[in-house]
XYZ file of C-alpha atoms in Angstrom:
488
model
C 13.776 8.729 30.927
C 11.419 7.336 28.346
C 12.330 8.034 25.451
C 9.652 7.767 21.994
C 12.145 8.384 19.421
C 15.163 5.585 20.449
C 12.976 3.492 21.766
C 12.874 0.265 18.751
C 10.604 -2.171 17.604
C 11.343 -4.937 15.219
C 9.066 -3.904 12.230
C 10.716 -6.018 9.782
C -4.685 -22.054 4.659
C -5.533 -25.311 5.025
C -4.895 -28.145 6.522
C -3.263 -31.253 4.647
C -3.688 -34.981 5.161
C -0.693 -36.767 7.011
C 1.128 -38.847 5.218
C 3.674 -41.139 7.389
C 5.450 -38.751 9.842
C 4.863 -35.913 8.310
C 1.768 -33.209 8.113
C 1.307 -30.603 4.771
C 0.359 -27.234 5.452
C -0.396 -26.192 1.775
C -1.454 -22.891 0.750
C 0.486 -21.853 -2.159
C 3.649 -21.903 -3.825
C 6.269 -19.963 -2.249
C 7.864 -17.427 -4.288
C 10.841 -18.598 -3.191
C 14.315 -20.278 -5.727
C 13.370 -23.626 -3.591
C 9.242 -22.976 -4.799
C 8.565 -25.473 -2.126
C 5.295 -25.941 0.201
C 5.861 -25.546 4.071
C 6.359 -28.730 5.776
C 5.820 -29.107 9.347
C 7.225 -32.439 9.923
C 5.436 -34.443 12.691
C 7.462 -33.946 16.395
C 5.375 -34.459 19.731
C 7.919 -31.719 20.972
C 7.175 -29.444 18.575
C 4.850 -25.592 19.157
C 1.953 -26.455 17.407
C 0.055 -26.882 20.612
C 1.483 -23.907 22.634
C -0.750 -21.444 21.384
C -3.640 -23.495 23.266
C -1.577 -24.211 26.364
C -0.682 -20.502 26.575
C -4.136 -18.876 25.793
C -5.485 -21.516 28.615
C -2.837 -19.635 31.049
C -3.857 -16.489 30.129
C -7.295 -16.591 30.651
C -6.931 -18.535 33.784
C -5.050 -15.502 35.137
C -7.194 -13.043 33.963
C -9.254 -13.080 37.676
C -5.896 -12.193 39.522
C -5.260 -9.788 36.695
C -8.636 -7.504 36.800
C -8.485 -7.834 41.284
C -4.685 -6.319 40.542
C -6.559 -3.495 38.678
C -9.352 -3.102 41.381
C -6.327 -2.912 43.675
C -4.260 -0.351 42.002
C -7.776 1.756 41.842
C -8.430 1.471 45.395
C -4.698 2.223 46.472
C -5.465 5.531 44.226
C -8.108 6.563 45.997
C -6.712 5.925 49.189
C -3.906 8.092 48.534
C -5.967 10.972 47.070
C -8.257 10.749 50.268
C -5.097 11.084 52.310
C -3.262 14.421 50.229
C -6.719 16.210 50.457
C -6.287 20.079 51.788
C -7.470 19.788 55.037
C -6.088 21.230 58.610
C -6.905 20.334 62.269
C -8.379 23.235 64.031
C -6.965 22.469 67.401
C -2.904 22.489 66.279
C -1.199 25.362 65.176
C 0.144 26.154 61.938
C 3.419 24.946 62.316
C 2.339 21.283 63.897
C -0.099 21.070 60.604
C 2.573 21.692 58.414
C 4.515 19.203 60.016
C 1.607 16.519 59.892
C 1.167 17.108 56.215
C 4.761 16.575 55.662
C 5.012 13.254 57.330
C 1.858 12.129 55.841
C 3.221 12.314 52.362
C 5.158 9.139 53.184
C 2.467 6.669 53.830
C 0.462 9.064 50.549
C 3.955 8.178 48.316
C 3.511 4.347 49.291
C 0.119 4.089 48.241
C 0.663 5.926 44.961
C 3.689 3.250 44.432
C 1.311 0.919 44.765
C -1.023 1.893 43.232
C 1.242 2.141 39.765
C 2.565 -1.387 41.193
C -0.381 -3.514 40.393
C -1.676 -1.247 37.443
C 1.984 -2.386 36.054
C 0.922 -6.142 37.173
C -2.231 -5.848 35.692
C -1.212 -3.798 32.591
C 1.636 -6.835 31.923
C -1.137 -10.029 32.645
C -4.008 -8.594 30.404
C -5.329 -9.970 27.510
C -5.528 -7.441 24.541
C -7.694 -7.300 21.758
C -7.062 -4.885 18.654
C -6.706 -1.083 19.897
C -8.972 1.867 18.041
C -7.160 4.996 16.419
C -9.396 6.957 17.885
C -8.575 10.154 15.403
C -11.279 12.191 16.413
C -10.153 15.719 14.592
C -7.439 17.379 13.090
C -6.700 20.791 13.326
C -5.374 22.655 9.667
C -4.726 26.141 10.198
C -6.614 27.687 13.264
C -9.322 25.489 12.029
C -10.385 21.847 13.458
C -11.792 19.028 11.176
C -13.615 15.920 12.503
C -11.737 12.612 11.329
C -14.055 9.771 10.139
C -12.692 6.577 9.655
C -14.310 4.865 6.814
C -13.309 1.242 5.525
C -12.923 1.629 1.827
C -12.422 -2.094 0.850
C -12.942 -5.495 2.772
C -10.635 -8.105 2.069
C -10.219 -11.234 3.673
C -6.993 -10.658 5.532
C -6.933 -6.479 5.281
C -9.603 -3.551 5.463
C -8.370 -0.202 3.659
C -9.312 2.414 6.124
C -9.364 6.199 4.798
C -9.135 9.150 7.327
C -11.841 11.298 5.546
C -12.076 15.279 7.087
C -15.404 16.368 7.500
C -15.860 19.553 5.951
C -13.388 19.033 3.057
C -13.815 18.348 -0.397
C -12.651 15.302 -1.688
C -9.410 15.703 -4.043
C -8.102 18.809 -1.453
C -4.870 17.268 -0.047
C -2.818 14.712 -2.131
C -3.348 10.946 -1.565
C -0.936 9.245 1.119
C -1.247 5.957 1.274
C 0.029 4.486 4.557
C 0.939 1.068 4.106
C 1.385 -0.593 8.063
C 3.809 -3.470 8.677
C 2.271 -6.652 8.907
C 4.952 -8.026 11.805
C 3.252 -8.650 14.901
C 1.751 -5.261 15.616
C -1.756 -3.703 14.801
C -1.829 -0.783 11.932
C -2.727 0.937 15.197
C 0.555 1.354 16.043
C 1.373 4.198 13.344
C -1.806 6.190 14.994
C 1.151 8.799 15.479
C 1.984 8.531 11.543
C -1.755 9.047 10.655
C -2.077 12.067 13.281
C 1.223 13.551 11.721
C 0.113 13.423 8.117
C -3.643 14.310 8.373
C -3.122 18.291 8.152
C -0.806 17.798 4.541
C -2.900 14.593 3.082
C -5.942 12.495 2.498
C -4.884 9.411 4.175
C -5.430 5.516 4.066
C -3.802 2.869 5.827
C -3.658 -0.817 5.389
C -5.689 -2.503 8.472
C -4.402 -5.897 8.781
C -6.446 -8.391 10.334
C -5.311 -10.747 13.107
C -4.538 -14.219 11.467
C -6.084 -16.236 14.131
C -9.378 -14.191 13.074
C -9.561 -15.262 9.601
C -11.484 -18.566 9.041
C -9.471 -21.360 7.074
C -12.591 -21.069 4.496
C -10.714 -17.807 3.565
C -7.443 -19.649 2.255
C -3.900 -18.419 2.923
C -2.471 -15.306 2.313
C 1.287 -14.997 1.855
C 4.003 -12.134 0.343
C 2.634 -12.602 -2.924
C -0.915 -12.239 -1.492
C 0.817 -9.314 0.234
C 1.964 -7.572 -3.309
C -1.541 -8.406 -4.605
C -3.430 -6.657 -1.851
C -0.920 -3.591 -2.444
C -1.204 -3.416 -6.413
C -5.323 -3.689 -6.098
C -5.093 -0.503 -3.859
C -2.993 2.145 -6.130
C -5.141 0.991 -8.625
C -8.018 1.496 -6.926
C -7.160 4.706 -5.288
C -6.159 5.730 -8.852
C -3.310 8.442 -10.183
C -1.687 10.935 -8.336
C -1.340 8.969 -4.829
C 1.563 9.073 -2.723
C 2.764 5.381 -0.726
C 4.223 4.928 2.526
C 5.880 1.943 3.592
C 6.972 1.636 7.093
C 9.738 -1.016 7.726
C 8.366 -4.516 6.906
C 6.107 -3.704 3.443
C 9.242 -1.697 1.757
C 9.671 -5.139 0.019
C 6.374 -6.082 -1.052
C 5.757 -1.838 -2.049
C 9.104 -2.066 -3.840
C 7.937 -5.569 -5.569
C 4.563 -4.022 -6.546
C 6.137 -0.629 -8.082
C 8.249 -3.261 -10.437
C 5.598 -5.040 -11.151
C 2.949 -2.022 -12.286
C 6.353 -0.222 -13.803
C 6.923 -3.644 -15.881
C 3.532 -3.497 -17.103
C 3.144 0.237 -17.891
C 0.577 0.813 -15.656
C -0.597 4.198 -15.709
C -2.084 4.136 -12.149
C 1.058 3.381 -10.329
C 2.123 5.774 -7.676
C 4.107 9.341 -8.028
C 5.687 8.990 -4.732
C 7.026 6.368 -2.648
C 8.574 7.149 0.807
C 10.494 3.813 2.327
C 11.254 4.394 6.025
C 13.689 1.419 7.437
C 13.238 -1.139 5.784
C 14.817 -4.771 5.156
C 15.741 -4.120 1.357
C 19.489 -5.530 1.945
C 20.021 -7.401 4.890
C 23.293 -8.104 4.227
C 24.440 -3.782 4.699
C 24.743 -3.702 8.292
C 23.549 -6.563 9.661
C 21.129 -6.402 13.483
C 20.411 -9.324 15.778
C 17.054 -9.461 13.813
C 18.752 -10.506 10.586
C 21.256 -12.394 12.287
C 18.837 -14.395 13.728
C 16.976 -15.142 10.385
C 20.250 -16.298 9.029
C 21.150 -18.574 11.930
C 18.555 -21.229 11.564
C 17.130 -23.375 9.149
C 13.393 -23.611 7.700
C 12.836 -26.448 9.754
C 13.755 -24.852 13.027
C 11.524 -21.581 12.484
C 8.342 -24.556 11.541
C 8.961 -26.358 14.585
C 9.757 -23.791 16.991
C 7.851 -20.425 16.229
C 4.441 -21.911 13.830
C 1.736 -23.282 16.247
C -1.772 -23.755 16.113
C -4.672 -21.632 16.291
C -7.140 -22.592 19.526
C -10.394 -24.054 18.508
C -12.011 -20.815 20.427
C -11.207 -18.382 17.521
C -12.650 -17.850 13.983
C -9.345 -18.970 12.898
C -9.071 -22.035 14.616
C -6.551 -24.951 13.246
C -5.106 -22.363 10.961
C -0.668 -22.292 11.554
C 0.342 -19.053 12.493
C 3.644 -17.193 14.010
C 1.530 -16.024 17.427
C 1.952 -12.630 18.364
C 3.300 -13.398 21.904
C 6.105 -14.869 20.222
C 7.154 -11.686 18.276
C 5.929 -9.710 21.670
C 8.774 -12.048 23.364
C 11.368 -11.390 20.774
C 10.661 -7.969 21.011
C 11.174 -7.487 24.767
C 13.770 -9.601 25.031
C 16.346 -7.557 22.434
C 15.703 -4.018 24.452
C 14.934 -6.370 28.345
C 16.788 -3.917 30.389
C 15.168 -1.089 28.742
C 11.613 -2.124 28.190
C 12.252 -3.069 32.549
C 13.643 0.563 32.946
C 10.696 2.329 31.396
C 8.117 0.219 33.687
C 10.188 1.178 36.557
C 9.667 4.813 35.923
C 5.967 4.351 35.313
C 5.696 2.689 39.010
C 8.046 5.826 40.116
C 5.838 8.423 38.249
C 2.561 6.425 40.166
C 4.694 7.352 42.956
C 5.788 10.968 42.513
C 2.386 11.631 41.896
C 3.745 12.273 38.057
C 0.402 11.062 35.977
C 1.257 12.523 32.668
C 4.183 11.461 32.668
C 2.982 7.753 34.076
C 0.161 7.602 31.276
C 2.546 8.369 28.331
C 4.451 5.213 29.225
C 1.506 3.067 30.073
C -0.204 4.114 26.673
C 2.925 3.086 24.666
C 2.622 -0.356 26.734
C -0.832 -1.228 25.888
C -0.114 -0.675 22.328
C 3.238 -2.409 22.377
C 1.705 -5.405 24.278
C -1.496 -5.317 21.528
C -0.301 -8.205 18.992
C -1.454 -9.936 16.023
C -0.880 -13.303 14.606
C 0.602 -13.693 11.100
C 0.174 -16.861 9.028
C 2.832 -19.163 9.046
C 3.269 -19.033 4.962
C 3.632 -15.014 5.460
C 6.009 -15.445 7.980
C 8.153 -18.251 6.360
C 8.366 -16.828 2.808
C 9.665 -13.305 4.955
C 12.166 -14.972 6.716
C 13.147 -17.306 3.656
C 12.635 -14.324 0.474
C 14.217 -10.971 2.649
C 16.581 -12.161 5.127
C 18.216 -15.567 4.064
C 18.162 -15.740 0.105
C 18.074 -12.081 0.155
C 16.373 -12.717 -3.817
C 15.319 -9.264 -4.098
C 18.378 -7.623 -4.088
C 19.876 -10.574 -6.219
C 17.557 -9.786 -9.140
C 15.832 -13.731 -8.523
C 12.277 -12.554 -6.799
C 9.799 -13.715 -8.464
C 5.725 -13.575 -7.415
C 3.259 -15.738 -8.881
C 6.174 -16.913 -11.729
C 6.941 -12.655 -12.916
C 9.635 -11.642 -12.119
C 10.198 -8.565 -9.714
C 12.515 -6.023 -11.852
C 13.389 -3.346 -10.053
C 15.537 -1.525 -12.766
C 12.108 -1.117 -14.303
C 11.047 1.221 -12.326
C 11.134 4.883 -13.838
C 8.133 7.121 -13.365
C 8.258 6.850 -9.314
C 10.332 9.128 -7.450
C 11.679 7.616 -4.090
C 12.859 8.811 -0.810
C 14.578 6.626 1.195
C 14.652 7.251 5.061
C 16.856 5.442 7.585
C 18.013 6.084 11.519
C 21.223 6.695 12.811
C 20.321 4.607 15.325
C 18.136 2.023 14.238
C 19.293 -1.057 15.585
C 16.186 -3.075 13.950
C 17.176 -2.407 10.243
C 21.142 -1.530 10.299
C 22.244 1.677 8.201
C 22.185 1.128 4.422
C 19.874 -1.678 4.343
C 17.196 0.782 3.022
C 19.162 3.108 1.249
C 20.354 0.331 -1.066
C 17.427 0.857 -3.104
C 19.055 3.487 -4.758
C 21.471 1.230 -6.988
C 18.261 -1.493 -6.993
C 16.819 1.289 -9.197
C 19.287 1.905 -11.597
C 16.935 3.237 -14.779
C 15.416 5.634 -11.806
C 16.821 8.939 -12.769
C 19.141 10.430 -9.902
C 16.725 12.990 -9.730
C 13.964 11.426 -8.528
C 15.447 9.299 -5.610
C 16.676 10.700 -2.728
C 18.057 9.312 0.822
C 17.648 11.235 4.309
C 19.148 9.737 7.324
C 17.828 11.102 10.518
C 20.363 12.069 13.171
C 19.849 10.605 16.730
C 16.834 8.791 16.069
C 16.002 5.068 16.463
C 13.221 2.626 14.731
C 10.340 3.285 16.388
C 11.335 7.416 16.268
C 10.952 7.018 12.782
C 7.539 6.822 12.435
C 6.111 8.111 15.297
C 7.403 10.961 18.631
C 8.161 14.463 18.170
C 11.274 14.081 15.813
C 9.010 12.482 13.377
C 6.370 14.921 13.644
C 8.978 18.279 13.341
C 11.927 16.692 11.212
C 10.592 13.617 9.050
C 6.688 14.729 7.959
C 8.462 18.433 6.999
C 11.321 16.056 4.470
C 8.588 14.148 3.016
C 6.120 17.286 2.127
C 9.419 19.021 1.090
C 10.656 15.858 -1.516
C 6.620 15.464 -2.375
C 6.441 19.095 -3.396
C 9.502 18.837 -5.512
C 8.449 15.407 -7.280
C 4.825 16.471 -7.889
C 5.755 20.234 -8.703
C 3.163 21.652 -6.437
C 2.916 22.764 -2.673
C 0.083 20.986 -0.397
C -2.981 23.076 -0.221
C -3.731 24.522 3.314
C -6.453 26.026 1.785
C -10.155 23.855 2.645
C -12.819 23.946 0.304
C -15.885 23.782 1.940
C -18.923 20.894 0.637
């Protein structure tokens, strides 16, 4: 079966002159002990040009893939046609039973084909960023329209609010919902959004597709990252509540230090860290193994390529998101081959609800983004091999990233039992990070049974998770949510 909760997925400039063999991608300083620029040193066998080679393949398939969709549509009709209630007037009831029992065989192979080539199709498309498409919410007995409204434009992020028609402003608490910039769209926490509309007034951080940003817009690294972050509590002022899912527990963490070192008084009550990389060395997953296992100058050559001169981001160097997409699949293969199986077999049983709720999890999953290659080297260099958060040696922009500072922010840390993407403890070593954090104001869950992706979005989210974080909320802020809508 296909299963939401287990099922896991791996969370965690400009151009420079060449100089002899080798070619400077500069942005900024890394905020790295080594403070060096990335290097991509000059090898004919090196990725930068897959990115064109590849989106040349994929559009060049794109005919076969929309006459695979025409297909599958046709095969569905055919197969409808066939199961219609009809009887022949000149048999009796018994042969017309018979006739519409052997006609379900040839009505079964169509519908198998039919979820064949929607599968084909489904697999071979190009995707562009999905919607949310939060159209109400229902509080009560009562539904709310949901209008998304971008807050602030930045280069490299919008910050989209969830607003509910019909309710005053300052009703719920502030949640902000910061997404994980690793490959996916903020898209892919619709669930989270849907989940915590009814208790809060919610944002999210809409990352924008790398290979979408012009080079005229500069980089945008970690510390960019923690910069973006910091602007936003301050902006969305006092009493808000942060979220980070997986990936942005480091630069959330690095932010709270920062705002706690400087006494900020905007900085947030609450912040909930679900699975994140914190510690990579508690526990460690293929994900972190793999970050561990190869030099800088591997990860340049192998994973940074070029954007195509078709996009607004053209020439900029950027970790493609089919490359994460095929790191993705390939850790869960058998699985991720499993689940389209059963689609093809649901086509085929005539099961659509149960075919749909796998192929809508597909067209999200397969729905990537590109991050720049500064972003993605600092990651991999800062959180999984120098591990300089948890050593007390992070520093952003030349401050340094104190996390004993942090005192007025109560914390609850939430892992999986069976996260295999960020191994148990990873998160929950936050909890000594913050060692001036009174005891009382931190907290650790661990949810029983569920996986990486389960924790943030499926049914156990929705009934066990979103009911621990109102609870621990309640208790830090020393008031209940109101339920209770005050009309405009």
């Amino acid at each position: 079966m296909f299963d939401l909760d287990s099922l896991t997925i791996n969370c965690s400039g400009k151009i420079g002159k060449r100089k002899n063999s080798e070619m400077t991608y500069t942005n900024r300083k890394l905020g790295c002990a080594k403070n060096k620029d990335i290097t991509m040193l000059h090898n004919p066998l090196d990725n930068r040009s897959l990115y064109n080679w590849y989106d040349l393949t994929m559009r060049a398939i794109q005919p076969y893939s929309d006459y695979c969709l025409t297909l599958s549509k046709r095969f569905q009709r055919i197969a409808d046609t066939m199961n219609l209630p009809m009887s022949n007037p000149f048999l009796s009831d018994m042969q017309n039973e018979i006739y519409k029992n052997l006609i379900q065989t040839p009505i079964k192979f169509y519908r198998g084909l039919t979820g064949y080539f929607y599968v084909y199709h489904m697999i071979t498309d190009i995707y562009e960023k999905p919607k949310f498409n939060i159209m109400d919410v229902k509080i009560g007995d009562d539904y709310y329209d949901i209008r998304e409204e971008i807050v602030e434009r930045n280069s490299f992020c919008d910050l989209v609010q969830f607003r509910k028609r019909g309710v005053k402003e300052g009703t719920f608490p502030k949640m902000l919902v910061v997404a994980p910039m690793s490959g996916h769209y903020a898209t892919l926490l619709r669930d989270t959004v849907k989940g915590l509309l009814p208790f809060y007034d919610v944002y999210i951080t809409d990352w924008k597709n790398a290979r979408d940003v012009p080079l005229t817009e500069g980089g945008f690294d970690l510390d960019g990252f923690i910069e973006y972050l910091i602007s936003y509590f301050k902006l969305l002022g006092s009493n808000l509540n942060v979220m980070a899912v997986c990936q942005p527990t480091v630069p959330v963490l690095a932010a709270l230090a920062l705002m706690s070192t400087d006494n900020d008084p905007k900085i947030p009550n609450c912040a909930i860290l679900i699975g994140g990389p914190i510690d990579t060395s508690q526990s460690p997953t293929a994900v972190d193994e793999l970050a561990v296992s190869r030099g800088d100058d591997w990860f340049k050559q192998n994973v940074i390529s070029m954007v195509p001169a078709r996009f607004p981001g053209a020439m900029r160097l950027v970790y493609p998101g089919f490359m994460q997409l095929s790191g993705f699949m390939s850790m869960n293969m058998q699985r991720h081959i499993e689940s389209l199986k059963n689609a093809i077999n649901n086509y085929a049983e005539n099961k659509r609800k149960e075919a749909f709720k796998i192929i809508q999890f597909y067209i999200e999953y397969f729905s990537t983004m590109d991050l720049t290659a500064e972003f993605y080297m600092q990651t991999i260099n800062t959180v999984f091999q120098e591990q300089l958060l948890t050593k007390g040696r992070y520093k952003s922009k030349g401050k340094d990233i104190r996390l004993q500072d942090i005192k007025n922010t109560s914390l609850l840390i939430i892992e999986g039992e069976r996260d295999d993407i960020t191994g148990l403890g990873q998160t929950k070593s936050v909890i000594d990070l913050c060692k001036n954090l009174p005891n009382s104001m931190k907290k650790y869950y661990l949810a029983a049974g569920v996986g990486h992706y389960g924790l943030f979005n499926g049914s156990k989210f929705r009934k066990v998770i979103i009911p621990e974080i109102n609870k621990f909320i309640n208790h830090s802020t020393g008031k209940e949510n109101s339920l209770k809508k005050a009309k405009c």
